[in-house]
Amino acid sequence: MKTAKLLGALRVSLTALLLTACIAPTVQSPPLAKPDSSIKRQEITINFGDFQTKAELTYPAQGAGPFPTVILIPGSSPEDMDASICTTGAKGPMVLSHIFLDIATDLSACGYAVLRYNKHYVTGPCQADYQKFYTKLDLQQMVKDAAQVLSAAQANAKVDAKQLFVYGWSEGSSVGAALVVEHPEVAGFIVQGPVSEPWKAIFQYQFTAVILPYLHAVAPDGNVVTSTLTAVVNGNGGLVAKGAPLYLVDITTPQTATLTLNPFFDKNQDGKINIDSELAPNIDAYLDQLFQSVFAIYAPGRALPTVTEQAPKLKMPVLILQGENDANVPVAGTRKLNDALNANPDHTLKIYLGLGHTLGPATSAIDDNFRPIAQPPRQDLAAWLKTHTH
């Protein structure tokens, strides 16, 4: 693999570790749902201050409304309204999944309106003003944006403002929790792969449960050298597993230069990183550095409260959807969130064996590659909404 190509893969890996991946416009995509005459679509523009974002309301073609409505809040990285997850494949850029589009299509065919939107500075599937996105946007602004989306929904004639539900995926769960705490009029709160633990604990989980065992598989002698990076990006791991280069590569190296291993871990400067003696013992200290740069918006004092921390304030019905093999957030943390909701008489936890962060198939956390959402969680979501609407 040429250096330029590998560097491109590393940029994808970096974004993958930030919970989703996004690169150039796509050429391959999972099949869209067949056109459904029972669904109508309304294009909406929402004012985010310095950015006018595109949104879409899908709703049933039959009936005048207003309809019970679900607002979908996306996960991290430059995510569009469809929650498009992009990566590079053998034939070039490709979309791995677009679960928000799938959810909206499902629910609108079942009698619900669904409002989804591009995040701040995002212009379409895997397209954004990346400079502004990574330098100007923070979680507090995302809450303000979500509040604008909520206001737009409440003012829409097709929306039943008394039956509005908020659905937050991954990073969007913490944004959604902050939103519904400020807006107790919301009829219910749904989280998928929630931020139930502090961000450092989440990144530690990704490293210890996913990246570390993946590295042992691709470097059986226990040592990472520059050629190991090719095995990492070409191996059978999912997006988070292939995020290992974020830790392994000297990210200060110019794109045109030869890749070098991260000197933070190559303590003896022998041109290799021993996984057990150099990488694993020093990961906590390196994470502290990343919270001052790459992960700055998730640093203590800047991040939003976790959903678990917000649990005592969540008085509305709550549904938690979690994949057992989620590579991004630990299922143990989601169980803690469920326990924290014990004072809420209407909370439901659904854990799915063999599913990952997108609630798509994943044989393990290492294998979690953000595949299209499976049918069981889609059916459970529709059934839960049916019992909480009239």
Short mmCIF file of C-alpha atoms in Angstrom, two decimals:
data_model
loop_
_atom_site.label_atom_id
_atom_site.label_comp_id
_atom_site.label_asym_id
_atom_site.label_seq_id
_atom_site.Cartn_x
_atom_site.Cartn_y
_atom_site.Cartn_z
CA MET A 1 0.00 0.00 0.00
CA LYS A 2 1.39 3.40 -0.97
CA THR A 3 1.90 5.98 1.75
CA ALA A 4 -0.74 8.35 0.36
CA LYS A 5 -3.35 5.59 0.24
CA LEU A 6 -2.50 4.47 3.75
CA LEU A 7 -2.71 8.03 5.03
CA GLY A 8 -6.17 8.27 3.51
CA ALA A 9 -7.13 5.11 5.33
CA LEU A 10 -5.73 6.55 8.54
CA ARG A 11 -7.93 9.62 8.18
CA VAL A 12 -10.93 7.30 7.87
CA SER A 13 -9.72 5.37 10.92
CA LEU A 14 -9.48 8.58 12.92
CA THR A 15 -13.09 9.45 12.16
CA ALA A 16 -14.17 5.87 12.84
CA LEU A 17 -12.76 6.10 16.33
CA LEU A 18 -14.87 9.20 16.83
CA LEU A 19 -17.87 6.84 16.62
CA THR A 20 -18.67 7.16 12.90
CA ALA A 21 -16.67 7.52 9.68
CA CYS A 22 -16.98 10.04 6.88
CA ILE A 23 -14.99 10.66 3.71
CA ALA A 24 -15.64 11.64 0.09
CA PRO A 25 -18.98 11.30 -1.76
CA THR A 26 -20.12 7.72 -2.07
CA VAL A 27 -20.32 5.45 -5.07
CA GLN A 28 -21.66 2.32 -3.40
CA SER A 29 -24.52 2.13 -0.96
CA PRO A 30 -26.70 -0.48 0.73
CA PRO A 31 -30.03 -0.77 -1.08
CA LEU A 32 -32.59 1.89 -0.29
CA ALA A 33 -36.09 0.95 0.73
CA LYS A 34 -38.40 0.56 -2.24
CA PRO A 35 -40.43 3.67 -3.02
CA ASP A 36 -43.49 3.59 -0.81
CA SER A 37 -46.62 5.43 -1.88
CA SER A 38 -47.78 5.39 1.75
CA ILE A 39 -45.07 7.91 2.70
CA LYS A 40 -44.71 11.60 1.94
CA ARG A 41 -41.61 13.76 2.37
CA GLN A 42 -41.30 17.42 3.26
CA GLU A 43 -37.99 19.23 2.84
CA ILE A 44 -37.25 21.70 5.63
CA THR A 45 -34.51 24.27 6.27
CA ILE A 46 -33.58 24.95 9.90
CA ASN A 47 -31.61 27.97 11.05
CA PHE A 48 -28.53 27.06 13.09
CA GLY A 49 -27.31 30.65 13.20
CA ASP A 50 -24.25 30.70 10.97
CA PHE A 51 -25.50 27.65 9.07
CA GLN A 52 -28.79 26.77 7.40
CA THR A 53 -29.16 23.02 7.66
CA LYS A 54 -31.31 20.72 5.57
CA ALA A 55 -33.86 18.48 7.24
CA GLU A 56 -36.63 16.17 6.09
CA LEU A 57 -39.97 15.26 7.62
CA THR A 58 -41.40 11.95 6.48
CA TYR A 59 -45.01 11.19 7.35
CA PRO A 60 -47.90 8.93 6.30
CA ALA A 61 -49.57 9.74 2.98
CA GLN A 62 -52.95 8.77 4.41
CA GLY A 63 -54.60 11.11 6.87
CA ALA A 64 -54.20 14.83 7.40
CA GLY A 65 -52.33 14.58 10.67
CA PRO A 66 -51.04 15.77 12.98
CA PHE A 67 -49.04 12.60 13.59
CA PRO A 68 -47.05 11.34 16.57
CA THR A 69 -43.48 12.32 15.69
CA VAL A 70 -39.94 11.14 16.35
CA ILE A 71 -36.92 13.46 16.10
CA LEU A 72 -33.69 11.63 15.26
CA ILE A 73 -30.49 13.11 16.75
CA PRO A 74 -27.34 11.82 15.02
CA GLY A 75 -24.12 10.41 16.42
CA SER A 76 -20.68 11.97 16.31
CA SER A 77 -18.52 13.07 13.38
CA PRO A 78 -19.98 14.95 10.39
CA GLU A 79 -23.20 12.96 10.18
CA ASP A 80 -25.99 13.70 7.73
CA MET A 81 -29.73 13.22 8.24
CA ASP A 82 -29.57 9.61 7.00
CA ALA A 83 -26.78 8.73 9.47
CA SER A 84 -24.67 7.64 6.49
CA ILE A 85 -21.60 5.66 7.55
CA CYS A 86 -18.92 5.80 4.87
CA THR A 87 -15.63 4.02 4.36
CA THR A 88 -13.36 2.88 1.55
CA GLY A 89 -13.94 -0.45 -0.18
CA ALA A 90 -12.33 -2.44 -2.95
CA LYS A 91 -14.22 -0.38 -5.53
CA GLY A 92 -13.77 2.98 -3.82
CA PRO A 93 -15.85 4.94 -1.33
CA MET A 94 -18.97 3.21 -0.09
CA VAL A 95 -21.79 3.67 2.43
CA LEU A 96 -21.94 0.91 5.01
CA SER A 97 -25.36 1.90 6.36
CA HIS A 98 -27.90 4.72 6.69
CA ILE A 99 -29.92 3.67 9.69
CA PHE A 100 -31.80 6.95 10.20
CA LEU A 101 -33.18 6.74 6.68
CA ASP A 102 -34.24 3.15 7.41
CA ILE A 103 -35.88 4.09 10.71
CA ALA A 104 -37.71 7.04 9.16
CA THR A 105 -39.02 4.90 6.31
CA ASP A 106 -40.20 2.18 8.71
CA LEU A 107 -41.95 4.47 11.15
CA SER A 108 -43.64 6.68 8.58
CA ALA A 109 -45.07 3.59 6.95
CA CYS A 110 -46.48 2.69 10.39
CA GLY A 111 -48.26 6.00 10.98
CA TYR A 112 -45.58 8.25 12.48
CA ALA A 113 -43.88 11.41 11.31
CA VAL A 114 -40.08 11.42 11.58
CA LEU A 115 -37.85 14.49 11.48
CA ARG A 116 -34.15 14.06 10.79
CA TYR A 117 -31.52 16.68 9.99
CA ASN A 118 -27.94 17.29 8.88
CA LYS A 119 -25.64 18.24 11.73
CA HIS A 120 -24.12 21.71 11.90
CA TYR A 121 -21.83 22.32 8.87
CA VAL A 122 -22.87 19.03 7.21
CA THR A 123 -24.18 19.45 3.65
CA GLY A 124 -25.04 15.88 2.66
CA PRO A 125 -24.05 12.22 2.95
CA CYS A 126 -20.35 12.26 3.86
CA GLN A 127 -20.02 15.92 2.87
CA ALA A 128 -19.31 18.82 5.21
CA ASP A 129 -17.29 21.92 5.86
CA TYR A 130 -14.77 19.85 7.80
CA GLN A 131 -12.64 22.81 8.86
CA LYS A 132 -15.55 24.49 10.62
CA PHE A 133 -16.99 21.22 11.89
CA TYR A 134 -13.82 20.23 13.73
CA THR A 135 -12.82 23.70 14.93
CA LYS A 136 -16.09 25.49 15.75
CA LEU A 137 -18.69 22.89 16.74
CA ASP A 138 -19.08 21.57 20.27
CA LEU A 139 -21.64 19.57 22.21
CA GLN A 140 -23.30 22.60 23.73
CA GLN A 141 -23.97 23.97 20.25
CA MET A 142 -25.41 20.60 19.25
CA VAL A 143 -27.96 20.91 22.06
CA LYS A 144 -28.90 24.37 20.82
CA ASP A 145 -29.25 22.96 17.30
CA ALA A 146 -31.44 20.12 18.54
CA ALA A 147 -33.63 22.69 20.32
CA GLN A 148 -34.10 24.49 16.99
CA VAL A 149 -35.12 21.18 15.41
CA LEU A 150 -37.58 20.58 18.24
CA SER A 151 -39.09 24.05 17.74
CA ALA A 152 -39.42 23.42 14.01
CA ALA A 153 -41.22 20.16 14.74
CA GLN A 154 -43.58 21.75 17.25
CA ALA A 155 -44.53 24.42 14.70
CA ASN A 156 -45.17 21.95 11.87
CA ALA A 157 -48.82 21.26 11.03
CA LYS A 158 -48.07 17.58 10.39
CA VAL A 159 -46.62 17.10 13.88
CA ASP A 160 -48.61 16.32 16.99
CA ALA A 161 -46.68 18.49 19.45
CA LYS A 162 -48.19 16.58 22.37
CA GLN A 163 -46.76 13.31 21.04
CA LEU A 164 -43.17 14.23 20.27
CA PHE A 165 -40.40 11.70 20.93
CA VAL A 166 -36.64 12.26 20.85
CA TYR A 167 -34.30 9.51 19.60
CA GLY A 168 -30.56 9.94 20.27
CA TRP A 169 -27.89 7.66 18.84
CA SER A 170 -24.44 7.42 20.45
CA GLU A 171 -23.17 11.00 20.94
CA GLY A 172 -26.72 12.06 20.10
CA SER A 173 -27.94 10.30 23.25
CA SER A 174 -26.14 12.82 25.46
CA VAL A 175 -27.38 15.67 23.25
CA GLY A 176 -30.90 14.25 23.42
CA ALA A 177 -30.76 13.81 27.19
CA ALA A 178 -29.73 17.44 27.67
CA LEU A 179 -32.55 18.48 25.33
CA VAL A 180 -35.37 16.54 26.99
CA VAL A 181 -34.28 17.62 30.46
CA GLU A 182 -34.81 21.20 29.25
CA HIS A 183 -38.07 20.22 27.53
CA PRO A 184 -40.07 17.94 29.84
CA GLU A 185 -43.04 18.27 27.49
CA VAL A 186 -41.39 15.63 25.28
CA ALA A 187 -43.52 12.47 25.35
CA GLY A 188 -40.66 9.98 25.42
CA PHE A 189 -36.92 9.50 25.02
CA ILE A 190 -35.22 6.72 23.04
CA VAL A 191 -31.48 6.04 23.07
CA GLN A 192 -29.40 3.73 20.92
CA GLY A 193 -25.86 2.80 21.95
CA PRO A 194 -25.99 5.55 24.58
CA VAL A 195 -23.18 7.54 26.16
CA SER A 196 -23.74 6.00 29.57
CA GLU A 197 -20.20 6.42 30.92
CA PRO A 198 -17.62 9.24 30.83
CA TRP A 199 -15.94 9.66 27.47
CA LYS A 200 -12.53 8.55 28.69
CA ALA A 201 -14.05 5.28 29.90
CA ILE A 202 -15.66 4.85 26.49
CA PHE A 203 -12.37 5.32 24.64
CA GLN A 204 -10.65 3.00 27.12
CA TYR A 205 -13.28 0.39 26.32
CA GLN A 206 -12.71 0.81 22.59
CA PHE A 207 -9.00 0.33 23.10
CA THR A 208 -9.02 -2.61 25.52
CA ALA A 209 -12.00 -4.55 24.13
CA VAL A 210 -11.56 -3.89 20.42
CA ILE A 211 -8.26 -2.39 19.32
CA LEU A 212 -5.91 -4.31 21.60
CA PRO A 213 -7.15 -7.82 20.69
CA TYR A 214 -7.31 -6.83 17.02
CA LEU A 215 -3.67 -5.74 17.11
CA HIS A 216 -2.67 -9.04 18.69
CA ALA A 217 -4.43 -10.81 15.80
CA VAL A 218 -2.66 -8.84 13.06
CA ALA A 219 0.70 -8.72 14.86
CA PRO A 220 1.03 -12.17 16.43
CA ASP A 221 4.62 -11.54 17.52
CA GLY A 222 3.33 -8.73 19.74
CA ASN A 223 5.21 -5.96 17.94
CA VAL A 224 3.81 -3.22 15.73
CA VAL A 225 6.05 -1.98 12.90
CA THR A 226 5.12 0.31 10.02
CA SER A 227 4.17 -2.66 7.82
CA THR A 228 1.68 -3.71 10.50
CA LEU A 229 -0.40 -0.65 9.60
CA THR A 230 -1.18 -2.22 6.24
CA ALA A 231 -2.42 -5.36 7.98
CA VAL A 232 -4.54 -3.21 10.28
CA VAL A 233 -6.37 -1.32 7.52
CA ASN A 234 -6.68 -4.41 5.26
CA GLY A 235 -7.72 -6.82 7.99
CA ASN A 236 -11.12 -8.19 8.96
CA GLY A 237 -11.82 -5.75 11.76
CA GLY A 238 -14.64 -3.24 11.87
CA LEU A 239 -14.36 0.53 11.91
CA VAL A 240 -13.26 0.90 15.51
CA ALA A 241 -10.71 -1.92 15.25
CA LYS A 242 -9.22 -0.22 12.22
CA GLY A 243 -9.00 3.00 14.23
CA ALA A 244 -5.82 1.62 15.80
CA PRO A 245 -3.55 3.86 13.66
CA LEU A 246 -4.81 6.88 15.58
CA TYR A 247 -2.68 5.60 18.43
CA LEU A 248 0.11 3.97 16.46
CA VAL A 249 1.05 6.66 13.95
CA ASP A 250 2.86 9.92 14.56
CA ILE A 251 -0.10 12.14 13.62
CA THR A 252 2.21 15.15 13.29
CA THR A 253 3.80 13.53 10.22
CA PRO A 254 2.97 15.49 7.04
CA GLN A 255 0.78 13.61 4.55
CA THR A 256 3.57 13.51 1.98
CA ALA A 257 6.15 12.13 4.37
CA THR A 258 6.96 8.52 5.20
CA LEU A 259 4.77 7.19 7.98
CA THR A 260 6.48 6.83 11.32
CA LEU A 261 5.34 5.13 14.48
CA ASN A 262 4.15 7.24 17.37
CA PRO A 263 7.21 8.15 19.47
CA PHE A 264 4.95 8.44 22.52
CA PHE A 265 4.77 4.64 22.58
CA ASP A 266 8.08 3.72 20.95
CA LYS A 267 9.87 4.42 24.20
CA ASN A 268 13.17 2.77 23.30
CA GLN A 269 13.13 4.17 19.76
CA ASP A 270 13.77 0.80 18.18
CA GLY A 271 11.28 1.34 15.33
CA LYS A 272 8.58 -0.89 16.78
CA ILE A 273 5.91 -0.69 19.47
CA ASN A 274 5.48 -3.66 21.73
CA ILE A 275 1.74 -4.08 22.32
CA ASP A 276 1.98 -5.32 25.90
CA SER A 277 4.99 -3.45 27.28
CA GLU A 278 4.83 -0.11 25.43
CA LEU A 279 1.33 0.44 24.03
CA ALA A 280 -1.10 -0.88 26.65
CA PRO A 281 0.59 0.57 29.79
CA ASN A 282 0.75 4.07 28.29
CA ILE A 283 -2.67 4.38 26.69
CA ASP A 284 -4.25 6.32 29.57
CA ALA A 285 -1.58 9.01 29.40
CA TYR A 286 -1.98 9.25 25.64
CA LEU A 287 -5.74 9.59 25.94
CA ASP A 288 -5.15 12.54 28.24
CA GLN A 289 -3.18 14.14 25.41
CA LEU A 290 -5.92 13.41 22.88
CA PHE A 291 -8.48 15.10 25.12
CA GLN A 292 -6.48 18.27 24.55
CA SER A 293 -6.62 17.88 20.75
CA VAL A 294 -8.60 15.28 18.79
CA PHE A 295 -11.09 14.55 21.59
CA ALA A 296 -11.21 18.08 22.98
CA ILE A 297 -15.01 18.44 22.86
CA TYR A 298 -15.31 15.33 25.04
CA ALA A 299 -12.85 16.52 27.68
CA PRO A 300 -13.99 16.88 31.30
CA GLY A 301 -15.56 20.28 31.75
CA ARG A 302 -16.56 20.49 28.07
CA ALA A 303 -18.55 17.32 27.54
CA LEU A 304 -22.25 17.06 28.28
CA PRO A 305 -23.39 14.93 31.23
CA THR A 306 -23.71 11.27 30.39
CA VAL A 307 -27.20 9.87 29.99
CA THR A 308 -26.64 7.99 33.25
CA GLU A 309 -25.93 11.27 35.04
CA GLN A 310 -29.15 12.68 33.57
CA ALA A 311 -31.19 9.61 34.54
CA PRO A 312 -32.80 11.11 37.69
CA LYS A 313 -34.14 13.97 35.57
CA LEU A 314 -35.62 11.73 32.88
CA LYS A 315 -39.23 11.57 34.01
CA MET A 316 -40.74 10.60 30.64
CA PRO A 317 -40.90 7.05 29.22
CA VAL A 318 -37.44 5.83 28.16
CA LEU A 319 -36.47 3.08 25.70
CA ILE A 320 -32.85 1.86 25.51
CA LEU A 321 -31.63 -0.08 22.46
CA GLN A 322 -28.19 -1.67 22.74
CA GLY A 323 -26.19 -4.17 20.70
CA GLU A 324 -24.34 -6.80 22.73
CA ASN A 325 -21.35 -6.55 20.37
CA ASP A 326 -21.22 -2.75 20.21
CA ALA A 327 -17.62 -1.67 19.49
CA ASN A 328 -18.20 1.93 20.53
CA VAL A 329 -19.93 1.84 23.90
CA PRO A 330 -19.82 -0.97 26.46
CA VAL A 331 -23.00 -2.90 27.12
CA ALA A 332 -22.05 -2.91 30.82
CA GLY A 333 -22.43 0.87 30.87
CA THR A 334 -25.87 0.62 29.31
CA ARG A 335 -26.93 -1.80 32.04
CA LYS A 336 -25.76 0.78 34.60
CA LEU A 337 -27.91 3.37 32.84
CA ASN A 338 -30.89 1.05 33.09
CA ASP A 339 -30.26 0.62 36.81
CA ALA A 340 -30.00 4.39 37.23
CA LEU A 341 -33.51 4.68 35.76
CA ASN A 342 -35.08 2.45 38.42
CA ALA A 343 -36.99 5.40 39.89
CA ASN A 344 -38.65 5.87 36.49
CA PRO A 345 -41.61 3.45 36.33
CA ASP A 346 -41.60 3.42 32.51
CA HIS A 347 -38.17 2.49 31.22
CA THR A 348 -37.31 -0.44 28.95
CA LEU A 349 -33.94 -1.98 28.06
CA LYS A 350 -33.50 -4.06 24.92
CA ILE A 351 -30.13 -5.78 24.41
CA TYR A 352 -29.59 -7.60 21.11
CA LEU A 353 -27.24 -10.53 20.77
CA GLY A 354 -25.13 -10.46 17.61
CA LEU A 355 -25.73 -6.76 16.88
CA GLY A 356 -23.34 -3.80 17.00
CA HIS A 357 -23.40 -0.03 17.29
CA THR A 358 -25.77 0.52 14.36
CA LEU A 359 -27.86 -2.41 15.64
CA GLY A 360 -26.61 -4.19 12.56
CA PRO A 361 -25.04 -7.68 12.52
CA ALA A 362 -21.69 -8.05 14.32
CA THR A 363 -20.21 -11.36 15.39
CA SER A 364 -18.06 -9.55 17.95
CA ALA A 365 -17.07 -6.03 18.96
CA ILE A 366 -13.97 -6.41 16.78
CA ASP A 367 -16.19 -7.30 13.81
CA ASP A 368 -18.65 -4.42 14.37
CA ASN A 369 -18.59 -2.64 11.00
CA PHE A 370 -21.67 -0.40 11.26
CA ARG A 371 -23.86 -2.61 9.09
CA PRO A 372 -27.54 -1.84 8.26
CA ILE A 373 -29.91 -1.98 11.19
CA ALA A 374 -31.51 -5.41 11.72
CA GLN A 375 -35.25 -6.07 11.85
CA PRO A 376 -35.73 -6.94 15.57
CA PRO A 377 -34.81 -3.48 16.95
CA ARG A 378 -36.87 -1.81 14.22
CA GLN A 379 -39.87 -3.89 15.20
CA ASP A 380 -39.31 -3.28 18.92
CA LEU A 381 -39.10 0.46 18.32
CA ALA A 382 -42.39 0.50 16.42
CA ALA A 383 -44.07 -1.66 19.07
CA TRP A 384 -42.85 0.59 21.92
CA LEU A 385 -44.10 3.70 20.14
CA LYS A 386 -47.47 2.03 19.58
CA THR A 387 -47.90 1.50 23.32
CA HIS A 388 -46.93 5.12 24.05
CA THR A 389 -49.08 6.93 21.47
CA HIS A 390 -52.74 7.21 20.68
#
